[in-house]
């Protein structure tokens, strides 16, 4: 018998999508990317908790290369709407949780004790606990800067 999947996608039809150039070879479907600064359309995966995200990769990479994208690949990046996002392993997510970039390359986390200001990626669209490995959950993307009044 096949193992049960711990992921049930919610309606994942991103709103705004932009074609961007991947400037690293370490990104996969669901990874969070930021503008890289080396070209107007260049993106790379996020590396810092609370980092300013540009969007989420919504294309699948090369199946012959562990689903990774080659440097220079043109990828679709979701900016708004419900989108699959990669989370750190063992993350417990409740629908409505605020989601930010984690310190783990390209992954997301639930906002915890982070202090303003930070960049909000969006809001969790489902309740799920990620298993022993990194996994996908649906997030309603709505990138915004959150600062104290």
GROMACS .gro file of N, CA and C in nm:
model
  447
    1UNK      N    1   0.084  -0.118   0.000
    1UNK     CA    2   0.000   0.000   0.000
    1UNK      C    3   0.089   0.124   0.000
    2UNK      N    4   0.051   0.221  -0.079
    2UNK     CA    5   0.129   0.346  -0.089
    2UNK      C    6   0.115   0.428   0.039
    3UNK      N    7   0.218   0.502   0.070
    3UNK     CA    8   0.215   0.590   0.188
    3UNK      C    9   0.118   0.704   0.164
    4UNK      N   10   0.050   0.745   0.268
    4UNK     CA   11  -0.045   0.856   0.257
    4UNK      C   12   0.030   0.987   0.243
    5UNK      N   13  -0.021   1.074   0.159
    5UNK     CA   14   0.040   1.205   0.143
    5UNK      C   15  -0.009   1.298   0.252
    6UNK      N   16   0.077   1.384   0.299
    6UNK     CA   17   0.043   1.478   0.405
    6UNK      C   18   0.010   1.614   0.347
    7UNK      N   19  -0.019   1.621   0.219
    7UNK     CA   20  -0.041   1.750   0.155
    7UNK      C   21  -0.162   1.742   0.065
    8UNK      N   22  -0.260   1.825   0.092
    8UNK     CA   23  -0.379   1.834   0.008
    8UNK      C   24  -0.389   1.977  -0.042
    9UNK      N   25  -0.360   2.001  -0.171
    9UNK     CA   26  -0.359   2.138  -0.219
    9UNK      C   27  -0.496   2.204  -0.215
   10UNK      N   28  -0.496   2.327  -0.176
   10UNK     CA   29  -0.614   2.411  -0.183
   10UNK      C   30  -0.610   2.471  -0.323
   11UNK      N   31  -0.715   2.531  -0.370
   11UNK     CA   32  -0.717   2.590  -0.503
   11UNK      C   33  -0.592   2.674  -0.527
   12UNK      N   34  -0.494   2.618  -0.595
   12UNK     CA   35  -0.369   2.690  -0.618
   12UNK      C   36  -0.366   2.747  -0.759
   13UNK      N   37  -0.424   2.860  -0.774
   13UNK     CA   38  -0.421   2.935  -0.900
   13UNK      C   39  -0.367   3.073  -0.870
   14UNK      N   40  -0.236   3.087  -0.880
   14UNK     CA   41  -0.178   3.217  -0.848
   14UNK      C   42  -0.242   3.328  -0.930
   15UNK      N   43  -0.248   3.447  -0.872
   15UNK     CA   44  -0.304   3.562  -0.942
   15UNK      C   45  -0.205   3.620  -1.040
   16UNK      N   46  -0.112   3.698  -0.991
   16UNK     CA   47  -0.011   3.763  -1.075
   16UNK      C   48   0.112   3.673  -1.086
   17UNK      N   49   0.154   3.646  -1.210
   17UNK     CA   50   0.273   3.565  -1.235
   17UNK      C   51   0.366   3.642  -1.327
   18UNK      N   52   0.497   3.638  -1.295
   18UNK     CA   53   0.596   3.704  -1.379
   18UNK      C   54   0.703   3.605  -1.421
   19UNK      N   55   0.753   3.617  -1.543
   19UNK     CA   56   0.865   3.535  -1.589
   19UNK      C   57   0.993   3.601  -1.543
   20UNK      N   58   1.077   3.523  -1.476
   20UNK     CA   59   1.202   3.575  -1.422
   20UNK      C   60   1.315   3.480  -1.456
   21UNK      N   61   1.438   3.530  -1.447
   21UNK     CA   62   1.556   3.447  -1.476
   21UNK      C   63   1.618   3.398  -1.346
   22UNK      N   64   1.632   3.264  -1.333
   22UNK     CA   65   1.689   3.206  -1.212
   22UNK      C   66   1.841   3.224  -1.215
   23UNK      N   67   1.894   3.285  -1.110
   23UNK     CA   68   2.038   3.313  -1.107
   23UNK      C   69   2.115   3.217  -1.017
   24UNK      N   70   2.048   3.115  -0.966
   24UNK     CA   71   2.112   3.010  -0.887
   24UNK      C   72   2.060   2.875  -0.936
   25UNK      N   73   2.131   2.770  -0.904
   25UNK     CA   74   2.090   2.636  -0.947
   25UNK      C   75   2.034   2.555  -0.831
   26UNK      N   76   1.977   2.623  -0.732
   26UNK     CA   77   1.931   2.553  -0.611
   26UNK      C   78   1.781   2.571  -0.585
   27UNK      N   79   1.708   2.624  -0.680
   27UNK     CA   80   1.565   2.652  -0.660
   27UNK      C   81   1.479   2.539  -0.716
   28UNK      N   82   1.365   2.516  -0.649
   28UNK     CA   83   1.267   2.417  -0.691
   28UNK      C   84   1.128   2.479  -0.684
   29UNK      N   85   1.031   2.403  -0.730
   29UNK     CA   86   0.890   2.440  -0.721
   29UNK      C   87   0.857   2.472  -0.575
   30UNK      N   88   0.789   2.585  -0.552
   30UNK     CA   89   0.747   2.623  -0.417
   30UNK      C   90   0.848   2.702  -0.338
   31UNK      N   91   0.969   2.721  -0.392
   31UNK     CA   92   1.070   2.798  -0.320
   31UNK      C   93   1.042   2.947  -0.332
   32UNK      N   94   1.075   3.019  -0.226
   32UNK     CA   95   1.059   3.165  -0.224
   32UNK      C   96   1.183   3.227  -0.286
   33UNK      N   97   1.162   3.326  -0.373
   33UNK     CA   98   1.274   3.393  -0.437
   33UNK      C   99   1.270   3.544  -0.410
   34UNK      N  100   1.387   3.605  -0.419
   34UNK     CA  101   1.402   3.749  -0.402
   34UNK      C  102   1.475   3.803  -0.525
   35UNK      N  103   1.457   3.931  -0.552
   35UNK     CA  104   1.533   3.993  -0.661
   35UNK      C  105   1.680   3.984  -0.626
   36UNK      N  106   1.761   3.951  -0.727
   36UNK     CA  107   1.903   3.929  -0.699
   36UNK      C  108   1.988   4.052  -0.718
   37UNK      N  109   1.941   4.144  -0.799
   37UNK     CA  110   2.015   4.268  -0.817
   37UNK      C  111   2.115   4.267  -0.931
   38UNK      N  112   2.146   4.149  -0.987
   38UNK     CA  113   2.243   4.146  -1.097
   38UNK      C  114   2.180   4.171  -1.233
   39UNK      N  115   2.047   4.151  -1.244
   39UNK     CA  116   1.976   4.186  -1.367
   39UNK      C  117   1.833   4.225  -1.328
   40UNK      N  118   1.763   4.300  -1.412
   40UNK     CA  119   1.628   4.346  -1.375
   40UNK      C  120   1.527   4.232  -1.357
   41UNK      N  121   1.555   4.117  -1.418
   41UNK     CA  122   1.461   4.004  -1.405
   41UNK      C  123   1.523   3.886  -1.331
   42UNK      N  124   1.639   3.908  -1.268
   42UNK     CA  125   1.708   3.799  -1.199
   42UNK      C  126   1.655   3.776  -1.059
   43UNK      N  127   1.637   3.648  -1.024
   43UNK     CA  128   1.595   3.611  -0.889
   43UNK      C  129   1.684   3.500  -0.836
   44UNK      N  130   1.692   3.493  -0.703
   44UNK     CA  131   1.762   3.383  -0.636
   44UNK      C  132   1.681   3.348  -0.512
   45UNK      N  133   1.709   3.233  -0.453
   45UNK     CA  134   1.629   3.192  -0.337
   45UNK      C  135   1.660   3.279  -0.216
   46UNK      N  136   1.560   3.293  -0.129
   46UNK     CA  137   1.578   3.372  -0.007
   46UNK      C  138   1.667   3.296   0.090
   47UNK      N  139   1.741   3.370   0.173
   47UNK     CA  140   1.834   3.307   0.266
   47UNK      C  141   1.819   3.355   0.410
   48UNK      N  142   1.744   3.461   0.433
   48UNK     CA  143   1.731   3.518   0.568
   48UNK      C  144   1.587   3.517   0.615
   49UNK      N  145   1.566   3.493   0.744
   49UNK     CA  146   1.432   3.501   0.802
   49UNK      C  147   1.380   3.643   0.788
   50UNK      N  148   1.257   3.656   0.740
   50UNK     CA  149   1.195   3.787   0.725
   50UNK      C  150   1.244   3.866   0.607
   51UNK      N  151   1.328   3.805   0.521
   51UNK     CA  152   1.382   3.874   0.403
   51UNK      C  153   1.270   3.918   0.310
   52UNK      N  154   1.295   4.023   0.232
   52UNK     CA  155   1.197   4.071   0.136
   52UNK      C  156   1.182   3.971   0.023
   53UNK      N  157   1.065   3.908   0.011
   53UNK     CA  158   1.044   3.813  -0.098
   53UNK      C  159   0.995   3.884  -0.223
   54UNK      N  160   1.026   3.827  -0.339
   54UNK     CA  161   0.968   3.876  -0.464
   54UNK      C  162   0.847   3.791  -0.500
   55UNK      N  163   0.853   3.663  -0.472
   55UNK     CA  164   0.744   3.572  -0.503
   55UNK      C  165   0.785   3.428  -0.482
   56UNK      N  166   0.706   3.336  -0.540
   56UNK     CA  167   0.727   3.193  -0.521
   56UNK      C  168   0.733   3.125  -0.657
   57UNK      N  169   0.832   3.038  -0.675
   57UNK     CA  170   0.847   2.964  -0.801
   57UNK      C  171   0.726   2.873  -0.820
   58UNK      N  172   0.657   2.888  -0.933
   58UNK     CA  173   0.538   2.806  -0.958
   58UNK      C  174   0.551   2.720  -1.083
   59UNK      N  175   0.674   2.695  -1.128
   59UNK     CA  176   0.704   2.599  -1.234
   59UNK      C  177   0.777   2.481  -1.170
   60UNK      N  178   0.773   2.367  -1.237
   60UNK     CA  179   0.850   2.251  -1.191
   60UNK      C  180   0.984   2.249  -1.264
   61UNK      N  181   1.089   2.213  -1.191
   61UNK     CA  182   1.223   2.209  -1.247
   61UNK      C  183   1.247   2.084  -1.330
   62UNK      N  184   1.371   2.059  -1.361
   62UNK     CA  185   1.413   1.947  -1.444
   62UNK      C  186   1.399   1.815  -1.367
   63UNK      N  187   1.311   1.724  -1.413
   63UNK     CA  188   1.293   1.598  -1.341
   63UNK      C  189   1.418   1.509  -1.345
   64UNK      N  190   1.510   1.537  -1.438
   64UNK     CA  191   1.634   1.461  -1.445
   64UNK      C  192   1.745   1.523  -1.361
   65UNK      N  193   1.711   1.630  -1.289
   65UNK     CA  194   1.808   1.699  -1.205
   65UNK      C  195   1.746   1.731  -1.069
   66UNK      N  196   1.681   1.633  -1.008
   66UNK     CA  197   1.618   1.648  -0.875
   66UNK      C  198   1.520   1.764  -0.870
   67UNK      N  199   1.455   1.796  -0.983
   67UNK     CA  200   1.357   1.904  -0.995
   67UNK      C  201   1.417   2.043  -0.977
   68UNK      N  202   1.547   2.054  -0.988
   68UNK     CA  203   1.614   2.184  -0.978
   68UNK      C  204   1.610   2.257  -1.111
   69UNK      N  205   1.623   2.389  -1.105
   69UNK     CA  206   1.635   2.471  -1.225
   69UNK      C  207   1.782   2.501  -1.250
   70UNK      N  208   1.822   2.503  -1.375
   70UNK     CA  209   1.958   2.543  -1.410
   70UNK      C  210   1.970   2.694  -1.400
   71UNK      N  211   2.087   2.742  -1.366
   71UNK     CA  212   2.113   2.885  -1.367
   71UNK      C  213   2.083   2.938  -1.507
   72UNK      N  214   2.008   3.048  -1.514
   72UNK     CA  215   1.970   3.107  -1.642
   72UNK      C  216   1.834   3.062  -1.692
   73UNK      N  217   1.773   2.964  -1.625
   73UNK     CA  218   1.639   2.918  -1.665
   73UNK      C  219   1.537   3.030  -1.645
   74UNK      N  220   1.439   3.036  -1.735
   74UNK     CA  221   1.329   3.129  -1.718
   74UNK      C  222   1.220   3.055  -1.640
   75UNK      N  223   1.179   3.111  -1.528
   75UNK     CA  224   1.080   3.047  -1.441
   75UNK      C  225   0.962   3.141  -1.417
   76UNK      N  226   0.846   3.081  -1.391
   76UNK     CA  227   0.728   3.159  -1.354
   76UNK      C  228   0.731   3.180  -1.203
   77UNK      N  229   0.709   3.304  -1.162
   77UNK     CA  230   0.711   3.339  -1.020
   77UNK      C  231   0.576   3.400  -0.984
   78UNK      N  232   0.506   3.336  -0.891
   78UNK     CA  233   0.377   3.386  -0.844
   78UNK      C  234   0.399   3.502  -0.748
   79UNK      N  235   0.318   3.607  -0.762
   79UNK     CA  236   0.328   3.724  -0.676
   79UNK      C  237   0.206   3.742  -0.587
   80UNK      N  238   0.090   3.691  -0.632
   80UNK     CA  239  -0.034   3.704  -0.555
   80UNK      C  240  -0.116   3.576  -0.571
   81UNK      N  241  -0.215   3.560  -0.485
   81UNK     CA  242  -0.309   3.450  -0.496
   81UNK      C  243  -0.260   3.323  -0.426
   82UNK      N  244  -0.345   3.221  -0.423
   82UNK     CA  245  -0.310   3.095  -0.356
   82UNK      C  246  -0.200   3.021  -0.433
   83UNK      N  247  -0.094   2.987  -0.362
   83UNK     CA  248   0.025   2.929  -0.424
   83UNK      C  249   0.087   2.826  -0.330
   84UNK      N  250   0.140   2.716  -0.386
   84UNK     CA  251   0.214   2.618  -0.307
   84UNK      C  252   0.347   2.678  -0.265
   85UNK      N  253   0.377   2.668  -0.136
   85UNK     CA  254   0.501   2.723  -0.082
   85UNK      C  255   0.572   2.614  -0.001
   86UNK      N  256   0.704   2.605  -0.015
   86UNK     CA  257   0.784   2.507   0.058
   86UNK      C  258   0.810   2.557   0.200
   87UNK      N  259   0.781   2.469   0.297
   87UNK     CA  260   0.802   2.500   0.439
   87UNK      C  261   0.910   2.409   0.496
   88UNK      N  262   0.972   2.455   0.605
   88UNK     CA  263   1.068   2.374   0.679
   88UNK      C  264   0.997   2.251   0.735
   89UNK      N  265   1.071   2.142   0.751
   89UNK     CA  266   1.018   2.019   0.808
   89UNK      C  267   0.958   2.045   0.947
   90UNK      N  268   0.858   1.969   0.981
   90UNK     CA  269   0.787   1.968   1.111
   90UNK      C  270   0.719   2.101   1.146
   91UNK      N  271   0.693   2.184   1.049
   91UNK     CA  272   0.623   2.310   1.075
   91UNK      C  273   0.474   2.283   1.092
   92UNK      N  274   0.417   2.332   1.200
   92UNK     CA  275   0.272   2.323   1.221
   92UNK      C  276   0.210   2.454   1.172
   93UNK      N  277   0.114   2.442   1.080
   93UNK     CA  278   0.054   2.559   1.018
   93UNK      C  279  -0.096   2.557   1.043
   94UNK      N  280  -0.150   2.670   1.084
   94UNK     CA  281  -0.294   2.685   1.103
   94UNK      C  282  -0.346   2.786   1.002
   95UNK      N  283  -0.459   2.753   0.941
   95UNK     CA  284  -0.518   2.845   0.843
   95UNK      C  285  -0.529   2.984   0.904
   96UNK      N  286  -0.482   3.084   0.830
   96UNK     CA  287  -0.483   3.222   0.879
   96UNK      C  288  -0.351   3.268   0.939
   97UNK      N  289  -0.258   3.174   0.965
   97UNK     CA  290  -0.126   3.213   1.018
   97UNK      C  291  -0.056   3.307   0.920
   98UNK      N  292   0.021   3.402   0.975
   98UNK     CA  293   0.104   3.489   0.893
   98UNK      C  294   0.231   3.413   0.859
   99UNK      N  295   0.270   3.422   0.731
   99UNK     CA  296   0.384   3.345   0.681
   99UNK      C  297   0.495   3.440   0.636
  100UNK      N  298   0.620   3.408   0.675
  100UNK     CA  299   0.737   3.486   0.634
  100UNK      C  300   0.844   3.391   0.580
  101UNK      N  301   0.950   3.446   0.524
  101UNK     CA  302   1.064   3.365   0.482
  101UNK      C  303   1.134   3.310   0.606
  102UNK      N  304   1.179   3.185   0.598
  102UNK     CA  305   1.257   3.129   0.709
  102UNK      C  306   1.404   3.156   0.680
  103UNK      N  307   1.490   3.118   0.770
  103UNK     CA  308   1.633   3.133   0.747
  103UNK      C  309   1.690   3.017   0.666
  104UNK      N  310   1.603   2.922   0.627
  104UNK     CA  311   1.645   2.805   0.550
  104UNK      C  312   1.618   2.833   0.402
  105UNK      N  313   1.717   2.828   0.320
  105UNK     CA  314   1.711   2.867   0.179
  105UNK      C  315   1.580   2.838   0.108
  106UNK      N  316   1.508   2.945   0.070
  106UNK     CA  317   1.388   2.933  -0.011
  106UNK      C  318   1.264   2.884   0.059
  107UNK      N  319   1.271   2.855   0.187
  107UNK     CA  320   1.157   2.800   0.260
  107UNK      C  321   1.084   2.908   0.339
  108UNK      N  322   0.963   2.871   0.382
  108UNK     CA  323   0.879   2.962   0.460
  108UNK      C  324   0.866   2.910   0.603
  109UNK      N  325   0.816   2.996   0.689
  109UNK     CA  326   0.786   2.959   0.827
  109UNK      C  327   0.669   3.043   0.875
  110UNK      N  328   0.609   2.999   0.983
  110UNK     CA  329   0.500   3.073   1.046
  110UNK      C  330   0.564   3.185   1.129
  111UNK      N  331   0.505   3.304   1.121
  111UNK     CA  332   0.552   3.416   1.202
  111UNK      C  333   0.541   3.378   1.349
  112UNK      N  334   0.649   3.393   1.422
  112UNK     CA  335   0.649   3.354   1.564
  112UNK      C  336   0.682   3.477   1.649
  113UNK      N  337   0.802   3.483   1.700
  113UNK     CA  338   0.841   3.592   1.789
  113UNK      C  339   0.919   3.702   1.718
  114UNK      N  340   0.916   3.701   1.584
  114UNK     CA  341   0.988   3.804   1.511
  114UNK      C  342   0.931   3.941   1.546
  115UNK      N  343   1.019   4.038   1.552
  115UNK     CA  344   0.980   4.172   1.590
  115UNK      C  345   0.966   4.257   1.464
  116UNK      N  346   0.870   4.352   1.465
  116UNK     CA  347   0.857   4.446   1.353
  116UNK      C  348   0.990   4.519   1.339
  117UNK      N  349   1.028   4.558   1.222
  117UNK     CA  350   0.962   4.536   1.094
  117UNK      C  351   1.006   4.405   1.031
  118UNK      N  352   0.924   4.351   0.942
  118UNK     CA  353   0.956   4.230   0.866
  118UNK      C  354   0.872   4.230   0.739
  119UNK      N  355   0.906   4.141   0.648
  119UNK     CA  356   0.830   4.125   0.524
  119UNK      C  357   0.736   4.008   0.540
  120UNK      N  358   0.609   4.029   0.516
  120UNK     CA  359   0.508   3.924   0.521
  120UNK      C  360   0.492   3.865   0.381
  121UNK      N  361   0.501   3.732   0.370
  121UNK     CA  362   0.481   3.665   0.241
  121UNK      C  363   0.332   3.651   0.210
  122UNK      N  364   0.254   3.617   0.311
  122UNK     CA  365   0.111   3.598   0.291
  122UNK      C  366   0.049   3.530   0.412
  123UNK      N  367  -0.067   3.467   0.389
  123UNK     CA  368  -0.144   3.404   0.495
  123UNK      C  369  -0.170   3.257   0.460
  124UNK      N  370  -0.155   3.169   0.558
  124UNK     CA  371  -0.179   3.026   0.535
  124UNK      C  372  -0.323   3.003   0.492
  125UNK      N  373  -0.341   2.922   0.388
  125UNK     CA  374  -0.475   2.893   0.335
  125UNK      C  375  -0.526   2.758   0.382
  126UNK      N  376  -0.448   2.688   0.464
  126UNK     CA  377  -0.490   2.557   0.513
  126UNK      C  378  -0.421   2.527   0.646
  127UNK      N  379  -0.478   2.430   0.719
  127UNK     CA  380  -0.418   2.382   0.842
  127UNK      C  381  -0.351   2.250   0.810
  128UNK      N  382  -0.221   2.240   0.840
  128UNK     CA  383  -0.144   2.120   0.806
  128UNK      C  384  -0.017   2.118   0.890
  129UNK      N  385   0.034   1.999   0.917
  129UNK     CA  386   0.165   1.986   0.980
  129UNK      C  387   0.256   1.919   0.879
  130UNK      N  388   0.367   1.985   0.849
  130UNK     CA  389   0.465   1.932   0.755
  130UNK      C  390   0.536   1.816   0.823
  131UNK      N  391   0.563   1.711   0.749
  131UNK     CA  392   0.625   1.590   0.804
  131UNK      C  393   0.773   1.606   0.833
  132UNK      N  394   0.845   1.492   0.830
  132UNK     CA  395   0.986   1.489   0.867
  132UNK      C  396   1.077   1.556   0.765
  133UNK      N  397   1.027   1.577   0.643
  133UNK     CA  398   1.105   1.645   0.540
  133UNK      C  399   1.034   1.775   0.503
  134UNK      N  400   1.107   1.868   0.442
  134UNK     CA  401   1.043   1.992   0.396
  134UNK      C  402   0.922   1.955   0.311
  135UNK      N  403   0.816   2.038   0.316
  135UNK     CA  404   0.695   2.006   0.241
  135UNK      C  405   0.618   2.129   0.199
  136UNK      N  406   0.519   2.108   0.113
  136UNK     CA  407   0.438   2.217   0.057
  136UNK      C  408   0.311   2.240   0.136
  137UNK      N  409   0.272   2.366   0.142
  137UNK     CA  410   0.142   2.407   0.195
  137UNK      C  411   0.097   2.527   0.113
  138UNK      N  412  -0.034   2.549   0.108
  138UNK     CA  413  -0.087   2.658   0.028
  138UNK      C  414  -0.091   2.787   0.109
  139UNK      N  415  -0.041   2.894   0.047
  139UNK     CA  416  -0.038   3.027   0.108
  139UNK      C  417  -0.106   3.124   0.014
  140UNK      N  418  -0.193   3.210   0.068
  140UNK     CA  419  -0.249   3.320  -0.011
  140UNK      C  420  -0.145   3.431  -0.010
  141UNK      N  421  -0.075   3.445  -0.122
  141UNK     CA  422   0.033   3.543  -0.129
  141UNK      C  423  -0.022   3.685  -0.122
  142UNK      N  424   0.043   3.766  -0.045
  142UNK     CA  425   0.010   3.908  -0.032
  142UNK      C  426   0.130   3.976   0.029
  143UNK      N  427   0.236   3.991  -0.048
  143UNK     CA  428   0.364   4.041   0.003
  143UNK      C  429   0.348   4.184   0.049
  144UNK      N  430   0.391   4.208   0.174
  144UNK     CA  431   0.380   4.345   0.228
  144UNK      C  432   0.480   4.366   0.340
  145UNK      N  433   0.518   4.491   0.356
  145UNK     CA  434   0.608   4.534   0.462
  145UNK      C  435   0.526   4.560   0.587
  146UNK      N  436   0.567   4.500   0.698
  146UNK     CA  437   0.496   4.520   0.824
  146UNK      C  438   0.589   4.596   0.917
  147UNK      N  439   0.547   4.715   0.960
  147UNK     CA  440   0.629   4.797   1.048
  147UNK      C  441   0.543   4.854   1.159
  148UNK      N  442   0.609   4.892   1.267
  148UNK     CA  443   0.537   4.954   1.378
  148UNK      C  444   0.481   5.088   1.336
  149UNK      N  445   0.368   5.121   1.392
  149UNK     CA  446   0.306   5.252   1.361
  149UNK      C  447   0.378   5.364   1.432
   0.00000   0.00000   0.00000
